[in-house]
Coordinates of C-alpha atoms and ligand atoms in Angstrom, one line a residue:
M759 CA 15.1 16.4 -4.2
I760 CA 18.2 15.0 -2.5
D761 CA 21.2 13.9 -4.4
T762 CA 22.4 10.7 -2.7
S763 CA 25.1 9.9 -5.2
R764 CA 27.9 10.4 -2.7
L765 CA 26.2 8.4 0.1
R766 CA 27.3 4.7 0.3
I767 CA 24.7 2.3 1.6
E768 CA 25.6 -1.1 2.9
K769 CA 22.6 -3.2 4.0
T770 CA 22.7 -5.7 6.8
S771 CA 22.3 -9.4 5.9
V772 CA 20.6 -10.2 9.3
S773 CA 17.7 -7.9 10.4
K774 CA 16.7 -7.9 14.1
L775 CA 13.3 -6.3 13.2
S776 CA 11.3 -9.5 13.8
D777 CA 12.5 -9.6 17.5
I778 CA 10.7 -6.3 18.3
D779 CA 7.5 -6.1 20.3
F780 CA 6.3 -2.6 19.4
N781 CA 3.9 -2.7 22.4
N782 CA 6.7 -3.1 24.9
I783 CA 9.8 -1.1 24.0
P784 CA 12.1 0.3 26.7
F785 CA 13.2 3.8 25.8
G786 CA 16.6 4.0 24.3
R787 CA 17.6 0.3 24.7
V788 CA 16.5 -1.1 21.3
F789 CA 18.6 -0.2 18.2
S790 CA 17.6 -0.5 14.6
D791 CA 19.6 -2.4 11.9
H792 CA 21.6 0.5 10.4
M793 CA 23.4 3.7 11.3
Y794 CA 24.8 6.7 9.4
V795 CA 28.5 7.6 9.9
A796 CA 30.7 10.3 8.5
E797 CA 34.3 11.4 9.3
Y798 CA 35.9 14.8 9.5
D799 CA 39.6 15.2 8.9
N800 CA 41.9 17.8 7.2
G801 CA 39.0 20.3 7.3
A802 CA 36.4 18.3 5.4
W803 CA 33.7 15.7 6.0
S804 CA 34.0 12.5 4.0
N805 CA 33.1 8.8 3.9
M806 CA 29.4 9.4 4.4
R807 CA 27.8 6.0 4.7
I808 CA 24.9 4.0 6.0
V809 CA 26.2 0.7 7.4
P810 CA 24.9 -2.1 9.6
F811 CA 24.6 -1.0 13.3
K812 CA 27.7 -2.2 15.1
N813 CA 30.2 -1.2 17.9
F814 CA 33.1 1.3 17.2
S815 CA 36.7 0.6 18.1
I816 CA 37.8 3.8 20.0
H817 CA 41.3 4.7 21.2
P818 CA 41.6 5.0 25.0
A819 CA 42.9 8.6 24.7
N820 CA 39.9 9.7 22.6
I821 CA 39.9 13.4 23.4
A822 CA 36.1 13.7 23.6
W823 CA 36.0 11.2 26.5
H824 CA 38.4 13.5 28.5
Y825 CA 37.4 17.0 27.5
G826 CA 33.9 16.7 26.3
Q827 CA 33.7 17.9 22.7
S828 CA 30.4 16.0 22.2
V829 CA 27.1 17.4 21.0
F830 CA 23.9 15.7 19.9
E831 CA 20.3 16.0 18.8
G832 CA 17.1 14.0 19.4
M833 CA 14.5 13.9 16.7
K834 CA 11.7 11.6 15.6
A835 CA 10.3 9.8 12.6
T836 CA 6.7 8.7 12.7
K837 CA 4.3 7.0 10.3
A838 CA 1.4 8.7 8.5
N839 CA -1.9 6.8 8.5
D840 CA -1.0 5.6 5.0
G841 CA 2.3 4.1 6.2
T842 CA 4.6 6.9 4.8
P843 CA 7.5 7.7 7.1
I844 CA 7.5 11.3 8.4
L845 CA 10.4 13.4 9.7
F846 CA 9.3 16.2 12.1
R847 CA 11.1 19.5 11.4
P848 CA 14.4 17.9 10.5
E849 CA 16.0 21.1 9.2
K850 CA 15.6 22.7 12.7
H851 CA 17.7 19.8 14.1
A852 CA 20.3 20.3 11.4
I853 CA 20.6 23.9 12.3
R854 CA 20.6 23.4 16.1
I855 CA 23.4 20.7 16.0
N856 CA 25.6 23.2 14.2
K857 CA 24.8 25.9 16.8
S858 CA 25.8 23.4 19.5
A859 CA 28.9 22.5 17.5
A860 CA 30.0 26.1 17.1
R861 CA 29.7 26.7 20.8
M862 CA 31.9 23.7 21.5
C863 CA 34.5 24.7 18.8
M864 CA 33.5 21.8 16.6
P865 CA 33.0 21.9 12.8
E866 CA 29.7 22.5 11.0
F867 CA 28.0 19.4 9.6
P868 CA 26.5 20.5 6.2
Q869 CA 22.8 20.9 6.5
E870 CA 22.1 19.2 3.2
S871 CA 24.2 16.2 4.3
F872 CA 22.2 16.1 7.6
M873 CA 18.9 16.1 5.6
E874 CA 20.2 13.4 3.3
A875 CA 21.4 11.3 6.2
V876 CA 18.1 11.3 8.1
Y877 CA 16.0 10.9 5.0
E878 CA 17.9 7.9 3.6
L879 CA 18.3 6.3 7.1
V880 CA 14.6 6.6 7.8
K881 CA 13.8 5.3 4.3
L882 CA 15.9 2.2 5.0
E883 CA 14.6 1.8 8.6
K884 CA 10.9 2.5 8.0
G885 CA 9.9 -0.9 9.3
W886 CA 11.3 0.1 12.7
I887 CA 8.9 3.0 13.1
P888 CA 6.3 1.9 15.7
P889 CA 2.8 2.0 14.2
Q890 CA 1.1 3.5 17.3
E891 CA 0.4 7.2 17.4
G892 CA 2.5 8.7 20.1
S893 CA 5.4 6.2 19.5
A894 CA 8.2 7.0 17.1
L895 CA 11.6 6.0 15.7
Y896 CA 13.9 8.2 17.8
L897 CA 16.9 9.4 15.8
R898 CA 20.1 10.3 17.7
P899 CA 22.4 12.4 15.5
Y900 CA 25.7 13.3 17.3
M901 CA 29.1 14.6 16.7
V902 CA 32.2 13.8 18.8
A903 CA 35.9 14.7 18.7
M904 CA 38.1 11.7 17.6
D905 CA 41.7 12.9 18.2
E906 CA 43.9 10.4 20.0
F907 CA 45.5 12.9 22.3
I908 CA 45.2 14.1 25.9
G909 CA 46.1 17.7 25.7
V910 CA 43.3 20.3 26.1
Q911 CA 42.9 21.6 22.6
V912 CA 40.4 21.8 19.8
A913 CA 40.4 18.4 18.1
K914 CA 41.2 18.2 14.4
S915 CA 39.2 15.0 13.7
Y916 CA 35.5 14.3 14.4
M917 CA 32.9 11.7 13.8
F918 CA 29.2 12.3 13.0
C919 CA 26.8 9.4 13.6
I920 CA 23.1 8.8 13.6
F921 CA 21.5 5.7 15.1
C922 CA 17.8 4.9 15.6
C923 CA 15.7 3.5 18.5
P924 CA 12.0 2.7 18.3
V925 CA 10.5 4.4 21.4
G926 CA 7.2 5.0 23.2
P927 CA 6.8 8.0 25.5
Y928 CA 9.8 9.0 27.6
Y929 CA 7.7 9.6 30.8
A930 CA 5.1 7.0 31.6
K931 CA 3.5 9.0 34.4
D932 CA 2.9 12.6 35.6
L933 CA 6.0 14.2 37.1
K934 CA 7.1 15.6 40.4
L935 CA 9.8 18.4 40.2
K936 CA 12.1 19.9 42.7
A937 CA 13.2 23.5 42.1
D938 CA 16.8 23.3 43.1
D939 CA 18.2 26.2 45.3
T940 CA 21.7 24.7 45.6
Y941 CA 22.9 23.4 42.2
I942 CA 22.6 25.0 38.7
R943 CA 22.4 23.6 35.2
A944 CA 23.6 26.7 33.2
A945 CA 24.9 30.2 33.8
Q946 CA 24.9 33.2 31.5
G947 CA 27.9 32.8 29.1
G948 CA 28.0 29.0 29.6
V949 CA 26.8 26.2 27.4
G950 CA 23.2 25.8 28.6
A951 CA 21.8 26.7 25.1
A952 CA 23.9 24.0 23.5
K953 CA 22.9 20.4 23.3
A954 CA 26.3 19.4 24.7
A955 CA 26.8 16.1 26.4
G956 CA 28.3 17.7 29.5
N957 CA 25.1 19.5 30.4
Y958 CA 23.4 16.2 30.9
G959 CA 26.3 14.7 32.9
A960 CA 26.4 17.7 35.2
S961 CA 22.7 17.3 35.9
L962 CA 22.9 13.7 37.2
Y963 CA 24.1 14.4 40.8
P964 CA 21.5 17.0 41.6
A965 CA 18.9 14.9 39.9
S966 CA 19.9 11.9 42.0
L967 CA 19.5 14.0 45.2
A968 CA 16.0 15.0 44.0
K969 CA 15.2 11.4 43.3
Q970 CA 16.2 10.4 46.9
E971 CA 13.6 12.9 48.1
G972 CA 10.9 11.4 45.8
Y973 CA 11.1 13.8 42.9
D974 CA 11.5 12.7 39.2
Q975 CA 13.5 15.7 37.9
V976 CA 15.1 19.0 38.8
L977 CA 13.4 22.3 37.8
W978 CA 16.5 24.4 37.2
L979 CA 16.6 28.0 38.4
D980 CA 18.9 30.8 37.1
A981 CA 22.5 30.7 38.3
K982 CA 22.7 34.3 39.5
E983 CA 19.8 34.7 41.8
F984 CA 18.2 31.2 42.1
K985 CA 15.0 33.1 41.3
Y986 CA 13.9 32.5 37.7
V987 CA 12.8 29.2 36.3
Q988 CA 14.9 27.9 33.3
E989 CA 14.0 24.3 32.2
V990 CA 14.0 20.7 33.3
G991 CA 17.1 19.4 31.5
T992 CA 15.2 16.7 29.7
M993 CA 12.5 19.2 28.5
N994 CA 11.4 22.8 28.4
I995 CA 8.7 23.9 30.8
F996 CA 5.3 25.7 30.4
F997 CA 2.9 27.1 33.0
A998 CA -0.7 27.9 32.3
F999 CA -2.5 30.5 34.4
G1000 CA -6.1 30.0 33.2
D1001 CA -6.2 30.9 29.5
K1002 CA -2.7 32.4 29.5
V1003 CA 0.5 30.3 29.0
V1004 CA 3.9 31.4 30.1
T1005 CA 7.3 29.8 29.3
P1006 CA 10.7 31.0 30.3
A1007 CA 12.4 33.1 27.5
T1008 CA 15.4 31.4 26.0
S1009 CA 18.1 33.7 27.3
G1010 CA 21.2 31.8 26.4
T1011 CA 20.9 29.4 29.4
I1012 CA 18.0 27.4 28.1
L1013 CA 17.8 24.9 25.3
D1014 CA 15.9 26.4 22.3
G1015 CA 13.5 23.4 22.2
I1016 CA 12.0 22.5 18.8
T1017 CA 9.0 21.0 20.6
R1018 CA 8.9 24.2 22.7
D1019 CA 8.7 26.3 19.5
S1020 CA 6.1 23.9 18.0
C1021 CA 3.9 24.4 21.2
I1022 CA 4.2 28.1 21.0
Q1023 CA 3.1 28.1 17.4
I1024 CA 0.2 25.8 18.0
L1025 CA -0.9 27.9 21.0
K1026 CA -0.8 31.1 18.9
E1027 CA -2.7 29.4 16.1
K1028 CA -5.4 28.4 18.6
G1029 CA -5.7 31.9 19.8
I1030 CA -4.2 31.1 23.3
E1031 CA -2.1 33.9 24.7
V1032 CA 1.5 32.8 25.2
E1033 CA 4.2 34.8 26.9
E1034 CA 8.0 34.1 26.8
R1035 CA 9.5 36.0 29.7
P1036 CA 11.4 35.6 32.9
L1037 CA 9.2 33.7 35.3
S1038 CA 10.1 33.5 39.0
I1039 CA 9.7 30.4 41.2
E1040 CA 7.8 32.6 43.7
E1041 CA 5.2 33.5 41.0
I1042 CA 4.8 29.8 40.3
M1043 CA 4.5 28.7 44.0
Q1044 CA 2.1 31.6 44.7
G1045 CA 0.0 30.6 41.7
G1046 CA -0.1 27.0 43.0
K1047 CA -1.4 28.2 46.3
D1048 CA -4.0 30.7 45.2
G1049 CA -5.2 28.4 42.3
S1050 CA -4.3 30.7 39.5
L1051 CA -1.7 28.2 38.2
T1052 CA -3.8 25.7 36.4
E1053 CA -1.3 23.6 34.4
V1054 CA 2.4 22.8 34.4
F1055 CA 3.9 20.7 31.6
G1056 CA 7.2 19.9 30.0
S1057 CA 7.9 19.8 26.2
G1058 CA 10.6 17.9 24.4
T1059 CA 11.3 15.6 21.6
A1060 CA 11.6 12.6 23.9
A1061 CA 9.0 13.7 26.4
V1062 CA 6.6 15.2 23.9
I1063 CA 4.2 16.8 26.5
A1064 CA 4.7 15.7 30.1
P1065 CA 2.2 16.8 32.7
V1066 CA 3.7 18.0 36.1
K1067 CA 1.6 17.2 39.2
E1068 CA 3.9 18.6 42.0
I1069 CA 6.6 21.2 42.5
A1070 CA 8.7 21.5 45.6
Y1071 CA 10.8 24.6 46.5
K1072 CA 12.6 25.2 49.8
G1073 CA 10.3 22.8 51.7
D1074 CA 7.2 24.3 50.2
V1075 CA 5.1 22.0 47.9
I1076 CA 2.3 22.8 45.4
N1077 CA 0.1 20.2 43.8
I1078 CA -1.5 20.7 40.4
D1079 CA -4.5 18.6 39.4
T1080 CA -3.4 17.1 36.1
S1081 CA -6.8 15.5 35.5
A1082 CA -8.2 19.0 34.9
F1083 CA -5.5 20.0 32.3
K1084 CA -6.9 21.2 29.0
I1085 CA -4.0 22.9 27.2
A1086 CA -1.4 20.1 27.7
P1087 CA -3.6 17.3 26.3
M1088 CA -4.6 19.6 23.4
L1089 CA -0.9 20.2 22.5
K1090 CA 0.0 16.5 22.8
D1091 CA -3.0 15.6 20.6
T1092 CA -2.1 18.2 18.0
L1093 CA 1.6 17.3 17.9
N1094 CA 0.8 13.5 17.6
G1095 CA -2.1 14.2 15.2
I1096 CA 0.1 16.3 12.8
R1097 CA 2.8 13.6 13.0
S1098 CA 0.4 10.8 12.0
E1099 CA -1.3 13.1 9.4
R1100 CA -4.6 12.6 11.4
L1101 CA -4.6 16.4 11.6
E1102 CA -3.6 18.8 8.8
D1103 CA 0.0 19.9 8.9
S1104 CA -0.9 23.5 8.5
F1105 CA 2.6 24.6 9.6
G1106 CA 4.5 22.6 7.0
W1107 CA 6.5 20.8 9.6
N1108 CA 6.4 17.2 8.2
V1109 CA 8.9 15.9 5.7
R1110 CA 7.4 12.8 4.0
V1111 CA 10.0 10.2 3.2
V1112 CA 8.9 8.7 -0.1
Ligands
COI1170 C1 15.3 14.7 23.6 O1 14.2 15.1 24.0 O2 15.4 14.3 22.5 C2 16.5 14.7 24.5 O3 17.6 14.7 24.0 C3 16.3 14.6 25.9 C4 16.8 13.3 26.5 C5 16.1 13.3 27.9 C6 16.4 12.1 25.8

């Protein structure tokens, strides 16, 4: 039971909901009616509120814009077959944003306030959850520094916000990845495990080069040897060699994906062997050539499960026949099925918003 006595809720007088075509929603460009906001000052969070969605007025010297104290989460609310809104593993997101915040020297946002925020926001915005299985209301919780100062120092004031976007799948087609042997996403001791805004900004240039060559995303390799596969930036990555699934171990440079963890648990429950270990790009390219590599797919909140049909590395290319995939479609169906309650939630991942 959540005590909402401290949360102020101001409802909009003009809803935009009737403008939405749920069959045709561009990812991340449509925003629901309300958002959650809280402020941190003098060592405490206060002024927790749900208000009509609107622009902020920000000081030009906002410290986060210059030095990047900015962390975020991506999570989803779906609808059960009986129409009840469902939050998928919200407590994992509450914990992860605080891990990211700690790495960026930002304050903790109380877990119970996070749970209250997403619960009450989704309760209010339930009409914005797309009805189709596989679509969802994407929630974007984030925390940014708010000091009006341009010296490099830890900010004293912060804002925590959550807004919502109804979305379909992030990737509409099978992906082509380029394993990058020039640029890196994360090095040991860096911020790769944090969902920090700068990780995404830094990926844009190498990703634009990969796009010029016809690839959709970069498959990042480790920063020391350019040998071991890490992740894709927008998602974690899995490789199936017949009945065995391998995914890079989270070693401090890889985002500890919640969908990644869900996939590992589903695979284990289905009796499919899954290894978390260092995995070299040579092993993958070799597997692509000798046929032992049978599936490659990404996992992420936005991406859900995204099949990969091609990987390029140093001028070498492997193609993977996505039409023969068995494990990736099973994982996608299981995740979507649990989130619509078509399948039993045997893991206890769903939080019903009633
Ligand atoms: C998510 O999967 O939620 C992310 O934050 C990744 C981003 C590509 C949307």
